[in-house]
Short mmCIF file of C-alpha atoms in Angstrom, two decimals:
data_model
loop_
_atom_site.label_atom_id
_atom_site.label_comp_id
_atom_site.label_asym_id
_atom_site.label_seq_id
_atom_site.Cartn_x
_atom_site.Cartn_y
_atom_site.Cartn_z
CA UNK A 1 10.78 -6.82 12.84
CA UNK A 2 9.53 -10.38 12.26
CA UNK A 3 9.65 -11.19 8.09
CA UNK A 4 8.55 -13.75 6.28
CA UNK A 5 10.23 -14.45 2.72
CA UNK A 6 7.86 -13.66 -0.59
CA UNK A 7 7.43 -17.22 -1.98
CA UNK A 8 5.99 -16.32 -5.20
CA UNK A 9 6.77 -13.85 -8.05
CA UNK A 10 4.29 -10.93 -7.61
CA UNK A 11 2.94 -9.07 -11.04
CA UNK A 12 2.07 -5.20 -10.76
CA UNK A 13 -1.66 -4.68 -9.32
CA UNK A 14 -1.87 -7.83 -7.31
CA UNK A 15 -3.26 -7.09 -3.80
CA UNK A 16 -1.67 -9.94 -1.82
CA UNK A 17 1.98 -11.70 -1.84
CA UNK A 18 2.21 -15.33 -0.79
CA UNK A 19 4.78 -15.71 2.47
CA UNK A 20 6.74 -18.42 3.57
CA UNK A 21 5.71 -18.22 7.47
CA UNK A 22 2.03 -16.41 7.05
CA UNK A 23 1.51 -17.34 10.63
CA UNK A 24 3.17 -14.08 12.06
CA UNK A 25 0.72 -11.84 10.24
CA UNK A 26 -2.85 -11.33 11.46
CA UNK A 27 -5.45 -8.66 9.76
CA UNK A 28 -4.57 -5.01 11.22
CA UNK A 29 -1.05 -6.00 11.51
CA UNK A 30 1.07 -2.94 10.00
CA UNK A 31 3.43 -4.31 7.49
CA UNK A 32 6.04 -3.60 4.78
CA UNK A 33 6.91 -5.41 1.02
CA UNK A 34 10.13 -4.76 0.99
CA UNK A 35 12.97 -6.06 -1.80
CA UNK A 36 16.13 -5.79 -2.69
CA UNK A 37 17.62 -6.06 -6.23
CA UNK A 38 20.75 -7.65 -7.82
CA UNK A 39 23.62 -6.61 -9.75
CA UNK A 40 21.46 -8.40 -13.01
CA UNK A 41 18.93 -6.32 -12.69
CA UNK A 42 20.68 -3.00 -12.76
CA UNK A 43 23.08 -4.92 -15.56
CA UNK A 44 19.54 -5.61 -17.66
CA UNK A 45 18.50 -1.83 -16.96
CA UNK A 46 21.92 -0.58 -18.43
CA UNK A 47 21.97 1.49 -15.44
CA UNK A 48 25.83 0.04 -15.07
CA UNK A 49 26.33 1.90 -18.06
CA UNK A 50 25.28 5.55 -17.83
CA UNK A 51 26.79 7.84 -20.53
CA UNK A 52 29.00 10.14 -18.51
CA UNK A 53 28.18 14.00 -18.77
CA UNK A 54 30.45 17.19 -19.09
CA UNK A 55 30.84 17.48 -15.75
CA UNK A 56 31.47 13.95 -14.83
CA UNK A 57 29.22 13.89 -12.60
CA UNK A 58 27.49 10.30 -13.17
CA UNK A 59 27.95 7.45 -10.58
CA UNK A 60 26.49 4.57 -12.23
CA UNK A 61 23.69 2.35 -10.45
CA UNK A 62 24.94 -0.04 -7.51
CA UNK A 63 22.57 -2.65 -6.59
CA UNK A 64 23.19 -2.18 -2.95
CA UNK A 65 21.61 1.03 -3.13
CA UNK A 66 17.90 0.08 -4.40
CA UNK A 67 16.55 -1.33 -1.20
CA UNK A 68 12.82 -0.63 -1.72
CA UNK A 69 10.01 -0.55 0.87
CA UNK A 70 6.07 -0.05 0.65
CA UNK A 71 4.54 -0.15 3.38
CA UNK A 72 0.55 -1.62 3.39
CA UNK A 73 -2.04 -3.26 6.01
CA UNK A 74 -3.00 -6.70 6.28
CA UNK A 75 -6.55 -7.19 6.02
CA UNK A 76 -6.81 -10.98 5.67
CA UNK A 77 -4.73 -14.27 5.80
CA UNK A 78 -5.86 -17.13 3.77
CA UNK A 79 -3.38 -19.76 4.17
CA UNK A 80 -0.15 -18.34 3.04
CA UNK A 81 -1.25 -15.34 1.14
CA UNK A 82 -1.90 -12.12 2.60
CA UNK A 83 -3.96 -9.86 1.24
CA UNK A 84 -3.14 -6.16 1.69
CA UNK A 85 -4.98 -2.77 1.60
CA UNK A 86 -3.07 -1.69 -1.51
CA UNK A 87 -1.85 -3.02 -4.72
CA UNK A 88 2.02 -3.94 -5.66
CA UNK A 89 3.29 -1.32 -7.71
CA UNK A 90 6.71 -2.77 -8.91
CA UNK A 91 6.76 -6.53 -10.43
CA UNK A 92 8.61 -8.85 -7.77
CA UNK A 93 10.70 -10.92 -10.10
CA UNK A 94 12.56 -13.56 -8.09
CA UNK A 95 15.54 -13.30 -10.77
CA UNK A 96 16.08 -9.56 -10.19
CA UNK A 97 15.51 -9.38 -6.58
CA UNK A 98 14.81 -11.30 -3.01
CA UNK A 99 11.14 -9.77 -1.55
CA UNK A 100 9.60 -10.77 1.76
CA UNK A 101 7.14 -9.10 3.74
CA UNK A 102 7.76 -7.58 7.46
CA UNK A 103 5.98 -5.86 10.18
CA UNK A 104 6.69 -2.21 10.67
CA UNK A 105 6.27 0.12 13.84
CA UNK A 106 5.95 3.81 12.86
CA UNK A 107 6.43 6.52 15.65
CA UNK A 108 4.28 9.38 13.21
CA UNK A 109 2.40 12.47 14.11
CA UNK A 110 -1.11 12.13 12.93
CA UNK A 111 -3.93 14.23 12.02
CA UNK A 112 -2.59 17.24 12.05
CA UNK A 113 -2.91 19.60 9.05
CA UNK A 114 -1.69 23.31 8.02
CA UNK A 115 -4.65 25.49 5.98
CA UNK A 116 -5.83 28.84 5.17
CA UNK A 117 -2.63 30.32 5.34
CA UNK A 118 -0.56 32.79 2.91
CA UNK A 119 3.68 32.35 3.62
CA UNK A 120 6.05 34.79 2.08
CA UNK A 121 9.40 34.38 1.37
CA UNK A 122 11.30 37.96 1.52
CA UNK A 123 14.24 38.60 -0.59
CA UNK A 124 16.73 40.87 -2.08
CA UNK A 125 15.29 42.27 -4.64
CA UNK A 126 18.23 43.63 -6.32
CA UNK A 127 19.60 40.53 -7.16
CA UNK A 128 19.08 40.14 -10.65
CA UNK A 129 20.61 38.17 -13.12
CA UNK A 130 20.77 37.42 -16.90
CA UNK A 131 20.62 33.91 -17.89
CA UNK A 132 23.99 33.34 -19.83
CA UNK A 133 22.88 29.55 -22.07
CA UNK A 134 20.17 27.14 -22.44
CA UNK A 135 16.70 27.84 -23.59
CA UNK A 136 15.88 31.06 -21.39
CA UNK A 137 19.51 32.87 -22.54
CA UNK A 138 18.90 36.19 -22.05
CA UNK A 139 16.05 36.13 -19.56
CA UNK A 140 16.83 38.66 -16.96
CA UNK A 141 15.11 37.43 -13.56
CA UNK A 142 15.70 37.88 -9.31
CA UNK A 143 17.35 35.31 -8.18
CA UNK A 144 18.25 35.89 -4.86
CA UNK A 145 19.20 32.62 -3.14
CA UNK A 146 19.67 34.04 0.86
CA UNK A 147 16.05 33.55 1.76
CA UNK A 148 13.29 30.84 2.79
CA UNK A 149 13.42 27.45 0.20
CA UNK A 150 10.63 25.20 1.61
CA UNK A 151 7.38 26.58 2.96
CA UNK A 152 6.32 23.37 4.50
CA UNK A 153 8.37 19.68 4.86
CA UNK A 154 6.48 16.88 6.24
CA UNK A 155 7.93 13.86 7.85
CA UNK A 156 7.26 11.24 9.89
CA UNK A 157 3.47 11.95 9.72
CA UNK A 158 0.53 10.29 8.68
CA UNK A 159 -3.26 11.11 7.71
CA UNK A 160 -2.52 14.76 7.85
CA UNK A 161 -2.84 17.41 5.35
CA UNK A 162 -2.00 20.69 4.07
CA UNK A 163 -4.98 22.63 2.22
CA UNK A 164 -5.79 26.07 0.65
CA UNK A 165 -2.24 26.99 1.35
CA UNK A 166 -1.01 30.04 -1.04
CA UNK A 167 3.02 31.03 -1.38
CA UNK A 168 5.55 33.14 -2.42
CA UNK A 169 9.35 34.04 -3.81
CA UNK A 170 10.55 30.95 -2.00
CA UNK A 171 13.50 29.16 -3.73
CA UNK A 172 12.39 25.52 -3.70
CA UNK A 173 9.29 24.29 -2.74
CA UNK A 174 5.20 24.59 -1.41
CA UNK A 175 5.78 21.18 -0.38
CA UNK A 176 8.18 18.81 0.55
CA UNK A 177 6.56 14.90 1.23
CA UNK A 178 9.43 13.44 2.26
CA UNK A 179 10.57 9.80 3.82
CA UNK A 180 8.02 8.33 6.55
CA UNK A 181 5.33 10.35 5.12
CA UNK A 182 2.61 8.42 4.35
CA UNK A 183 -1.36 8.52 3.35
CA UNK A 184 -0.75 13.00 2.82
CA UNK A 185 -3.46 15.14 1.37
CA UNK A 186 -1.90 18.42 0.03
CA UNK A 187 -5.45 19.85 -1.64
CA UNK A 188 -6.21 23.40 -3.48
CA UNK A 189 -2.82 24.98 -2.82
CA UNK A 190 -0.81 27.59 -5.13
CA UNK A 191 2.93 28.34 -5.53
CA UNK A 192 3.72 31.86 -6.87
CA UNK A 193 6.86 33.72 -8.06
CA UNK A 194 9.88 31.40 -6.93
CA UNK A 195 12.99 33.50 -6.72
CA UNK A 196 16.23 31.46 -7.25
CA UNK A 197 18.22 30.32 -9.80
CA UNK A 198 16.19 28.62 -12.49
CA UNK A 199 18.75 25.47 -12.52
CA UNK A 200 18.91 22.02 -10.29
CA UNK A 201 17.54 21.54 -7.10
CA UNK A 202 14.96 24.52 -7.33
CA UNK A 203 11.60 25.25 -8.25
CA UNK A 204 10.39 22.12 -7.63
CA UNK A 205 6.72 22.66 -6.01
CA UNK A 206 5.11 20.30 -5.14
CA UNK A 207 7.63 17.50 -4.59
CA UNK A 208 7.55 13.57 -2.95
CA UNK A 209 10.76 13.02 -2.26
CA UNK A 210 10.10 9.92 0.18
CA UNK A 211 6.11 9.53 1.34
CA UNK A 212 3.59 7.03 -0.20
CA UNK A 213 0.09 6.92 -0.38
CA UNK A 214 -0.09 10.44 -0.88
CA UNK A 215 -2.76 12.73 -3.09
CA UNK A 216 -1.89 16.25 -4.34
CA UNK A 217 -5.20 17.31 -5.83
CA UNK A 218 -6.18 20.85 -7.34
CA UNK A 219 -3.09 22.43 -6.92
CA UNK A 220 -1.18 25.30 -8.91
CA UNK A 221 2.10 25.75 -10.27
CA UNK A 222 3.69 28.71 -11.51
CA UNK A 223 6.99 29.95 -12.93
CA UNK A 224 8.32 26.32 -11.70
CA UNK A 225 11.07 24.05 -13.15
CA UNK A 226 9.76 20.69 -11.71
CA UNK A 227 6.10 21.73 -10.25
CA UNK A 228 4.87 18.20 -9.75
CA UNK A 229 7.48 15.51 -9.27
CA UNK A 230 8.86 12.50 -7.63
CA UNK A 231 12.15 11.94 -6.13
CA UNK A 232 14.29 8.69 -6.07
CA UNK A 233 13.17 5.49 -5.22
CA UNK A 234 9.94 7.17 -3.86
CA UNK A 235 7.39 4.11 -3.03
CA UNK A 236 3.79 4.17 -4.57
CA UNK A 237 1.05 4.47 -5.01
CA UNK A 238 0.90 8.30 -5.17
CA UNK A 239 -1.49 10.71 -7.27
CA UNK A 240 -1.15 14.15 -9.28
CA UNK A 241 -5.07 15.11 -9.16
CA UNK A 242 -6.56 18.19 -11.69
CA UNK A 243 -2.97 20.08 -11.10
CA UNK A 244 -1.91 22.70 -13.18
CA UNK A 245 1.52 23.98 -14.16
CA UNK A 246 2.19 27.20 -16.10
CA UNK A 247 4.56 29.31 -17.08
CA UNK A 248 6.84 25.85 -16.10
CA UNK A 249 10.81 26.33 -17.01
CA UNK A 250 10.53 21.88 -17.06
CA UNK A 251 9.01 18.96 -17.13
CA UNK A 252 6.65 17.17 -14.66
CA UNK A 253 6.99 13.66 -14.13
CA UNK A 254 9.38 11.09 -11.96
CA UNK A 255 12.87 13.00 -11.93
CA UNK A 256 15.07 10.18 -11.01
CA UNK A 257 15.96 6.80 -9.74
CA UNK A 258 12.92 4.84 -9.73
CA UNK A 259 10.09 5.68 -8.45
CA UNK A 260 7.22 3.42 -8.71
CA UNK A 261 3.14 3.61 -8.70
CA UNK A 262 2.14 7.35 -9.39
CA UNK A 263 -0.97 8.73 -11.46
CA UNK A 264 -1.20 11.79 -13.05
CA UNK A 265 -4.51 12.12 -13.93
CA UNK A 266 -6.37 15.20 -15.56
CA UNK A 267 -3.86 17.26 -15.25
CA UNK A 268 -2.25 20.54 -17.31
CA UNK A 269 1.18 21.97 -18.09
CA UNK A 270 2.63 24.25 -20.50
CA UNK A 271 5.79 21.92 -20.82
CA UNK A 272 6.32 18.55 -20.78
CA UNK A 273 5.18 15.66 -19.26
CA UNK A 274 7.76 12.73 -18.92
CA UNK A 275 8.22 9.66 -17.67
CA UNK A 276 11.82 8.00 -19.11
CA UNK A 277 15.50 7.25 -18.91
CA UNK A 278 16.64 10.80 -18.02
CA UNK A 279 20.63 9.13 -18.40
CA UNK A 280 23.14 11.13 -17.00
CA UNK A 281 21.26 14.19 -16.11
CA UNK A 282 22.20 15.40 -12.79
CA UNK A 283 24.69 12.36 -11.12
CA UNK A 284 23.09 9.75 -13.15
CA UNK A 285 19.15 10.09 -13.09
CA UNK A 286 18.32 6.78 -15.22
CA UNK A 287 15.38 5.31 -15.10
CA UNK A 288 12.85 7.47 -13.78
CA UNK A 289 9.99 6.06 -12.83
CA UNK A 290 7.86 2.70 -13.40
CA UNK A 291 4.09 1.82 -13.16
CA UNK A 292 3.18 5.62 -14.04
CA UNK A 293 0.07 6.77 -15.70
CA UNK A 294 -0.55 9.91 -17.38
CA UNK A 295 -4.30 9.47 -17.89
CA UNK A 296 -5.94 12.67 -19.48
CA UNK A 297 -3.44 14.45 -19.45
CA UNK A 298 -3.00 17.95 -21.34
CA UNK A 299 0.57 18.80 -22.03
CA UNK A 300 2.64 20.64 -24.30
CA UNK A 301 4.62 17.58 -25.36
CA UNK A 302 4.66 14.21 -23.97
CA UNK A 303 7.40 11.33 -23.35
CA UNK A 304 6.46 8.11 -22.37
CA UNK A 305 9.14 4.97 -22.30
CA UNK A 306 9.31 1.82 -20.47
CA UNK A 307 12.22 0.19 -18.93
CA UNK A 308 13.41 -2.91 -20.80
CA UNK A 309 12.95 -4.68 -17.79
CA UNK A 310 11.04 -5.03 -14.57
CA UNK A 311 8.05 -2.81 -15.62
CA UNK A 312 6.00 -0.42 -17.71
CA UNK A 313 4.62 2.79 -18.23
CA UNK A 314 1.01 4.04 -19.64
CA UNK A 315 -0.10 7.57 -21.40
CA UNK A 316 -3.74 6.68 -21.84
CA UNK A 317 -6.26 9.89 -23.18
CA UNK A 318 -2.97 12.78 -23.26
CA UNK A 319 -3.01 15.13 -25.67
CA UNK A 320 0.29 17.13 -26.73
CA UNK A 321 3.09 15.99 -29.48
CA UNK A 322 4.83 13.01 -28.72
CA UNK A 323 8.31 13.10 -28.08
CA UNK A 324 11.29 10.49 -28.77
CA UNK A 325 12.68 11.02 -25.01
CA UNK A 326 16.38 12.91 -24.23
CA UNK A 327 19.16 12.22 -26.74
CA UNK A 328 21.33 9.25 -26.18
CA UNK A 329 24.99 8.35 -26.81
CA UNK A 330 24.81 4.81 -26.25
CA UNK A 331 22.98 3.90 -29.53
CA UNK A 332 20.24 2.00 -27.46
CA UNK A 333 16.50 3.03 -28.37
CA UNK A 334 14.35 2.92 -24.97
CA UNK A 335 11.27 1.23 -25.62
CA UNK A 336 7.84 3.20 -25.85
CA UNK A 337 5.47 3.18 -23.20
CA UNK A 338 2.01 1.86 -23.54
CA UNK A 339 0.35 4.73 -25.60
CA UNK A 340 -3.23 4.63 -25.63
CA UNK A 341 -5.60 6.81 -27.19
CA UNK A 342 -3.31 9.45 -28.01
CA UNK A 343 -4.99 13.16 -28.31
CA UNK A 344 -8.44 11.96 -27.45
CA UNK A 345 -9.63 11.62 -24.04
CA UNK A 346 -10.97 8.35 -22.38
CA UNK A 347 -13.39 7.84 -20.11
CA UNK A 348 -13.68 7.59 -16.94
CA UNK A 349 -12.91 11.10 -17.10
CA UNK A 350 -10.72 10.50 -14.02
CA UNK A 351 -9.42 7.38 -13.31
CA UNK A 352 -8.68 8.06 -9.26
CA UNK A 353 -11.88 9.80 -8.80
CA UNK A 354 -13.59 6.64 -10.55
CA UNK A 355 -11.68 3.48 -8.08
CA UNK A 356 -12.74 6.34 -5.47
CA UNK A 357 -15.89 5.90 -6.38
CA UNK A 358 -16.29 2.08 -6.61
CA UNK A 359 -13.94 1.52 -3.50
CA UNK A 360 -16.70 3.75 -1.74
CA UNK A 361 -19.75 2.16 -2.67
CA UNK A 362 -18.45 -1.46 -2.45
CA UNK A 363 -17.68 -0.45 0.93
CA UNK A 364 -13.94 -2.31 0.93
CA UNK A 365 -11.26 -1.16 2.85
CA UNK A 366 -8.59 -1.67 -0.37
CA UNK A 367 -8.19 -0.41 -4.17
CA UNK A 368 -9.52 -3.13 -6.62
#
């Protein structure tokens, strides 16, 4: 595609990006912010420096691996800023990174949805076994891995949905958003009894691992490790609407590598909610996320950091104890998060349902 270089250092919620050569964009035009970071950024994230674990797993950040693309709509040029339908969700810092903006053609099924519908997973039910360590040692529970994982994985699709959706015993997921995704509605849907292992890379049920501008609203949760979560690098912004997790075996939250822009807003677990350096779990999780916000939230216990760099991270109206974040061996303390209001609600009530609101009646075409 035709790109332009970002001329200007971009701060989190801005809705346009001044370009070097504006005259190749026009409103309507589909486009992408894209970046690409340096090794001084990863340096200044100490994600170079990962604490390995027992199984030496960890591979440490490279900088040639955090290309990062959102893509947006132009809806007007004024001289050389373009103003997009979305906000930036990741500061553009010239020292950390190179940015431009480019156009993007998409090849995507569209409107196309999958509702009403109950899917069962069968399984061996004999398979049975008795968890040997960790917090659920001695749990005896089926755990037969030979069967369905995902009930539904969407890619390359956009403005299409999956809604009132109900499933069963299967090993991973309800949903899998992943890469060229974008602008998904996964509403009033519930994942029951997942039969696997209860370790890595399961039970995850409702699950971005790639799309963008994607809502998961009223849905349910249970017997999950990771019910509602991001996966690496996963562009925003994305919501968590009024979702519920019980019986969880984990936390919800960003699970590794940097994703950026998602809201959890009003919603419930029995676990934790967590947005932080998650170190050298799995091959070197780090950073999770940046520009989250847990906004009336109800959790067991909370963790909310912010990287030292190149962002931050708000809990605004949560209630449940506040927790320190994972144990470290580097001796570094990860700074706190914005924490706002602690155990006492704020209103609005809910803070997507509110811009919905005033995007509506304004009658704009982007988030202000």
């Amino acid at each position: 595609s035709d790109d332009s270089p970002i001329v200007e250092n971009v701060p989190v919620g801005q809705m346009w990006v001044k370009v070097e050569n504006p005259s190749l964009f026009s409103p309507g035009d589909r486009v992408a912010v894209g970046c690409r970071v340096n090794d001084r950024w990863v340096s200044d994230l100490r994600m170079d420096k990962i604490a390995q674990n027992p199984r030496n797993s960890v591979k440490q950040w490279q900088s040639r691996h955090y290309s990062i693309r959102w893509e947006r709509t132009v809806l007007e040029v004024k001289g050389n800023r373009i103003w997009l339908d979305n906000p930036i969700v990741m500061e553009l810092d010239s020292k950390y990174m190179s940015s431009w903006l480019e156009h993007v053609e998409q090849d995507r099924t569209t409107q196309s949805g999958i509702e009403n519908i109950r899917l069962i997973s069968e399984y061996d039910t004999t398979v049975v076994v008795k968890q040997k360590s960790g917090m659920y040692k001695g749990l005896s529970y089926e755990a037969d891995e030979n069967h369905s994982w995902s009930a539904i994985d969407i890619r390359s699709a956009e403005h299409c949905w999956v809604r009132n959706v109900t499933t069963a015993n299967f090993a991973y997921c309800l949903v899998d958003i992943k890469k060229g995704a974008k602008n998904i509605t996964v509403k009033d849907c519930v994942s029951t009894h997942p039969v696997s292992l209860i370790t890595g890379s399961r039970r995850d049920a409702f699950h971005i691992t790639g799309g963008e501008l994607c809502l998961i609203e009223r849905c349910r949760a249970e017997y999950d490790r990771h019910g509602l979560i991001t996966g690496s690098k996963v562009p925003g912004p994305n919501v968590f609407l009024e979702c519920v997790m019980i019986n969880a075996f984990s936390d919800a939250g960003p699970h590794q590598r940097w994703a950026s822009g998602v809201l959890y807003d009003s919603c419930i677990t029995d676990n934790l909610l967590a947005v932080q350096d998650r170190g050298g779990w799995g091959t070197g999780h780090g950073w999770a996320g940046v520009s989250f916000v847990f906004w009336n939230c109800d959790a067991a216990t909370l963790i909310c950091q912010s990287p030292w760099v190149n962002g931050k991270n708000w809990c605004i109206g949560c209630s449940g104890e506040k927790r320190p974040g994972r144990k470290y061996t580097d001796g570094y303390v990860r700074p706190d998060g914005e924490w706002i209001s602690h155990g006492k609600q704020v209103t609005p009530e809910s803070l997507y349902r509110y811009q919905l609101a005033k995007r509506l009646s304004s009658k704009q075409t982007c988030i202000r």
